[in-house]
Amino acid sequence: MVMALRKRVMRILNENKWRYLGILVLIFLGSYTFIVAAGLAQNLANLVTTFTEEHRQEDLSFRADQVIPDREGLEEAAGAVIEEYLSFDAALSGTLTLRLLSATERLNTPAVIEGRALSGPEEILLDPAFAKANGYPVGSQIEAAGKTFTVAGYMSLPHYIYPLKNVNDILTSPQEFGVGVITREAFAGLVDAERIYAARFNDRTGSLNRQARELREHLRAEGITVSDWIDIMNNRRARLVWASITGMKTMSVPLPVAMFLISCLIIAIMFWRVIRRDAVIIGTLYAQGYRRRELTRHYMTIPLLLALAGGVIGSLLALPSIAPMVMGMVSYYNVPVPGVTINFLNVLAGILTPVLFLGLSSCLVIRTELRRSPAELMRGDRQKTKVNALERALKLERFRFSTKFKLREQFRSIPRLLFLFFGITSASVLMLFGFTAMNSMNRVFEASDVYQFEYEYSFQDLQFGAAPEGAEAFNAGKFYPENNEEMEFYIAGIEPDSRLITLKDLKGNPLPNNQTNITKPLADRMGIKAGDTVTFINKEDGKPYTFKIDAVAASYVEQFIYLPRAEFNAKMGLAENSYRGLFSTKKLAILGEKLSGFKDMSALPGAIDEFMGQLGSVVVMMTVVASVVALIIIYLVTSLLIEESRNTISLFKVFGYKRREIRSLILNSSTLVIVAGFIIGIPLAVASMGAVYGYLGKMINLVLPPVVNPLYVVIAFIVIMLTYQLSKALCAKSVERVAMSEALKAGTE
Amino acid sequence: MLIEVSGLKKSYTTGTVKTEVLKGVDLKLGKGEIGVILGPSGSGKSTLMNIIGGVDRADSGRVTVDGTEVTRLSDEELTEYRRAEIGFVFQFYNLIPNLTVGENIEVVANISKSPLNIGAVLQAVEMQEKKDRFPRELSGGEQQRIAIARAIVKNPKLLLGDEPTGALDYQTSRSILRLLQQVNKEFGTTILLITHNTAIAAMANRVFKLRSGKIVEEWVNQEVVPAERIEW
Ligand SMILES: Nc1ncnc2c1ncn2[C@@H]1O[C@H](COP(=O)(O)OP(=O)(O)OP(=O)(O)O)[C@@H](O)[C@H]1O
Ligand SMILES: [Mg+2]
């Protein structure tokens, strides 16, 4: 008998192979995403942590107006390692800049990842992305700053993990910018090289903020004026990688859990059916002395088999994809990769979680069913005619028959309904999430509706007088709210009649520049409204300044307070005609040595395209996965629905319903639920996006707007509906196959 | 004549064994008449009725219902035929469990060109109070009344009943039979019934006795007995 039961398992699997295959795929996807995402996150975190620790990443860096006279004494006093390095931006061509940094020994030491270390002043170590993009293999020559260097090797730098030209940039572009390390001696003759100090505190557990504040006080006490002070936490070059890691980590749990839960629900529903249909057999076996345990074991075989198979296949396929994916992610950053580790605990979790989930849920179902007495079970499938409370409560008089019928079909089984609803919602969220990400990124980069200038120049020293023709002067300073130094942002004084900064209010009407405007992302972050009076600390002098906010300006990325320059200068106690930078629509003839920064707005698109291309492929993948999930779910529900409505379908045929009518009544009954699931998915996608973005944005000092483009909503909807059509087409045959004799013979068997 | 069956043959092949179920059946039933098919189990009653009702196909012979040659219709035409002309009543009622009584009747009214008023039909079967109940909440007899209501709502030319009282007790059976007789009178519906119960033959205009796929006996009742007076 046990043998016979085992044969039945195979038969049940075989009879519904598509259904079980669908479940298998869901479990597989769950395990796969879990193991890959967890593996990625752990590996990246490991690589980055190992790298930044071993190569002593700085905690902060700053520029000083003079060489620190007693560095060792300061180190002692501040409890930090402080090292000076040189930096020089060498223009290799009109668009290509190589930043030369002097090799350091105590902090931010370069990790050679290919070739060998520097052995003399004629050698250089390059950032690999830059070297590859511009064709500098190891051993080749590169001309920079009027000197010729031999590429000794490639390196990674802990403070240039993401080699951004400016700290506030968003994207790297190896075609335009790269970093190279040369010996300190090689800087001889480069009089314009900047001196930058990096510091790392010895107390690794104490508050970074407090230690940084103390260090600054020590510097001030020694009469040293610092500028460009950047804590590592605010340094996108070092922090952006953590955003990726956190993103991966957050993905590694909810997505697979959702998949597992969906599989559990459907397995539970399906087994409920199988057992119900088997009720007579179970009752008979029961009556003949089979134990509940034996029967439970029999019915548990399929869910456990599926869970195990899905988990094993998922992890088998996930393991080999971790390494290339880590490499793919890392290639985006510059981190040495000594090796990719595979955590077998994750694999175990990837296999055991679905086994546990599915085992428990099906066990629950089976136990509940087996609790009924053999006699009750033998009486058979009477349960089928039961009507649930919701069905009873439905008042449908007003509707057309087909609507009534479809609603009743859907409400027939609440778990089935929920499964379909949540399944479609999660697939929609997944899909919209991808599209929204693309949209948001697009919006971030298309910030041009605020900036009308092409070039931005920042000067080392304060400038006075009138701006050159075609340019507008601005003055700016970094500020932060009291007690929250991490939230720093710029307040800029601009021309009151500026045409290069055009702000709009939230309704889209132009805002005048002769008042104090705050951009929306910053206002949201600080909780500021129009009309508020706010006080912020100036980062340079540590003194508080008060501003009265007149309006909030629509914007997605920029975090600024803009006010008229004269007002800004007056508040700061600066000369009325002084300025620190220029916005310009054309290139200005300014000597490079006077500048501390230069931004070419036209340089952005190339990098954006590259980034969007990568994001695009991720989105396509997410869409494909979401469609597969949606397809499986709709198919499973539809096939269950047909199975349960066999007698009704048969009856419809006898009564003379046409094929098309039956198909419409049965197969289209899910439309409402699917559309509802999708619609609910939209705000959910936006909300979850908002949450993730808020988190990531804080991490990298960037406000990412969750933007939903109606076009993409329509596309996502079309994809879901196509999936629906496909699964209907797959199920149409089984509707056709239902014979009229089923109704004619009903009750006689 | 509404139904004319001649030389109807049907066989089933299971594996290598061929069973002849109908071996040349001839049958005629006039418009507005009640016909009863009697016969032992396995004699082919249901098969015959299914062919007449257009849910099964014959091997040879012909069936004409109201001038339509049913045996020559394509699948699509058979569907149209059932939709327009035929009402079915089953032994085990076959109501759709998740639809209310009213909705079960709508199932058929929905595809009918000029359906009768559902309320009127429910009244005819004396079930107007149960319109919003679900089938499970009704007795067998009540369910069969609804099934009859469902069958007559489209005002079919021909009402087919395969043992409509087969699952009911004596009293209930009689009330169902009376209902059928009423429908026959009120709507002029031609009715063909299958039964094991010879006593029921008394309420029919024509009776056909089927044995091993052949009509072995056929008679016309000169005096039709009202269902309430039938006893067994
Ligand atoms: N689909 C089928 N395949 C094979 N044989 C069939 C099929 N349907 C019916 N039969 C056979 O045809 C014969 C007649 O069946 P039918 O259902 O017409 O009998 P019946 O007179 O209605 O019997 P009952 O009074 O028991 O309902 C039976 O011997 C049955 O075994
Ligand atoms: Mg029969």
CSV table of C-alpha atoms in Angstrom, one decimal, chain A residues 394-408 648 651-652 655-657 661 665, chain B residues 83 94-96 98-122 125 130-135 145-155:
chain,number,residue,atom,x,y,z
A,394,LEU,CA,-22.4,39.9,-1.7
A,395,LYS,CA,-25.4,41.9,-2.9
A,396,LEU,CA,-25.2,41.8,-6.6
A,397,GLU,CA,-28.8,42.4,-7.8
A,398,ARG,CA,-27.8,45.5,-9.7
A,399,PHE,CA,-25.2,43.8,-11.9
A,400,ARG,CA,-25.4,42.1,-15.2
A,401,PHE,CA,-25.3,38.3,-15.0
A,402,SER,CA,-21.8,38.0,-16.3
A,403,THR,CA,-20.5,40.5,-13.8
A,404,LYS,CA,-22.3,38.7,-11.0
A,405,PHE,CA,-21.0,35.4,-12.1
A,406,LYS,CA,-17.4,36.6,-12.4
A,407,LEU,CA,-17.6,38.2,-9.0
A,408,ARG,CA,-19.0,35.0,-7.5
A,648,THR,CA,-20.3,24.6,-14.0
A,651,LEU,CA,-23.4,22.6,-17.4
A,652,PHE,CA,-22.9,25.8,-19.4
A,655,PHE,CA,-27.3,24.7,-21.7
A,656,GLY,CA,-25.9,25.9,-25.0
A,657,TYR,CA,-23.4,28.5,-24.0
A,661,GLU,CA,-19.1,33.0,-23.7
A,665,LEU,CA,-17.2,34.0,-18.0
B,83,ARG,CA,-29.6,27.2,-26.5
B,94,ASN,CA,-27.0,20.2,-10.9
B,95,LEU,CA,-27.5,23.7,-9.5
B,96,ILE,CA,-24.3,25.8,-9.4
B,98,ASN,CA,-22.0,29.4,-5.5
B,99,LEU,CA,-24.9,31.1,-7.3
B,100,THR,CA,-28.1,32.0,-5.5
B,101,VAL,CA,-31.4,30.5,-6.7
B,102,GLY,CA,-32.2,33.6,-8.7
B,103,GLU,CA,-28.7,33.6,-10.3
B,104,ASN,CA,-29.0,29.9,-11.1
B,105,ILE,CA,-32.0,30.7,-13.2
B,106,GLU,CA,-30.3,33.7,-14.7
B,107,VAL,CA,-27.6,31.3,-16.0
B,108,VAL,CA,-30.1,30.2,-18.6
B,109,ALA,CA,-32.1,33.4,-18.9
B,110,ASN,CA,-28.9,35.1,-19.7
B,111,ILE,CA,-28.5,33.3,-23.0
B,112,SER,CA,-32.1,33.2,-24.0
B,113,LYS,CA,-33.6,35.5,-26.7
B,114,SER,CA,-36.9,36.1,-24.9
B,115,PRO,CA,-36.7,34.6,-21.4
B,116,LEU,CA,-39.7,34.5,-19.2
B,117,ASN,CA,-39.7,36.8,-16.1
B,118,ILE,CA,-37.7,35.1,-13.4
B,119,GLY,CA,-40.1,36.1,-10.7
B,120,ALA,CA,-43.0,34.6,-12.7
B,121,VAL,CA,-41.0,31.4,-13.2
B,122,LEU,CA,-40.2,31.2,-9.5
B,125,VAL,CA,-42.5,26.6,-9.1
B,130,LYS,CA,-36.1,31.4,-1.8
B,131,LYS,CA,-34.7,33.6,-4.6
B,132,ASP,CA,-31.7,34.7,-2.6
B,133,ARG,CA,-30.9,31.4,-1.0
B,134,PHE,CA,-28.0,29.2,-2.0
B,135,PRO,CA,-28.7,25.7,-3.4
B,145,ARG,CA,-38.0,22.9,-8.5
B,146,ILE,CA,-35.3,25.5,-9.1
B,147,ALA,CA,-33.8,23.2,-11.7
B,148,ILE,CA,-37.2,23.1,-13.4
B,149,ALA,CA,-37.6,26.8,-13.2
B,150,ARG,CA,-34.1,27.1,-14.7
B,151,ALA,CA,-35.1,24.8,-17.6
B,152,ILE,CA,-38.4,26.6,-18.4
B,153,VAL,CA,-37.2,30.2,-18.0
B,154,LYS,CA,-36.2,30.2,-21.7
B,155,ASN,CA,-39.6,28.8,-22.7
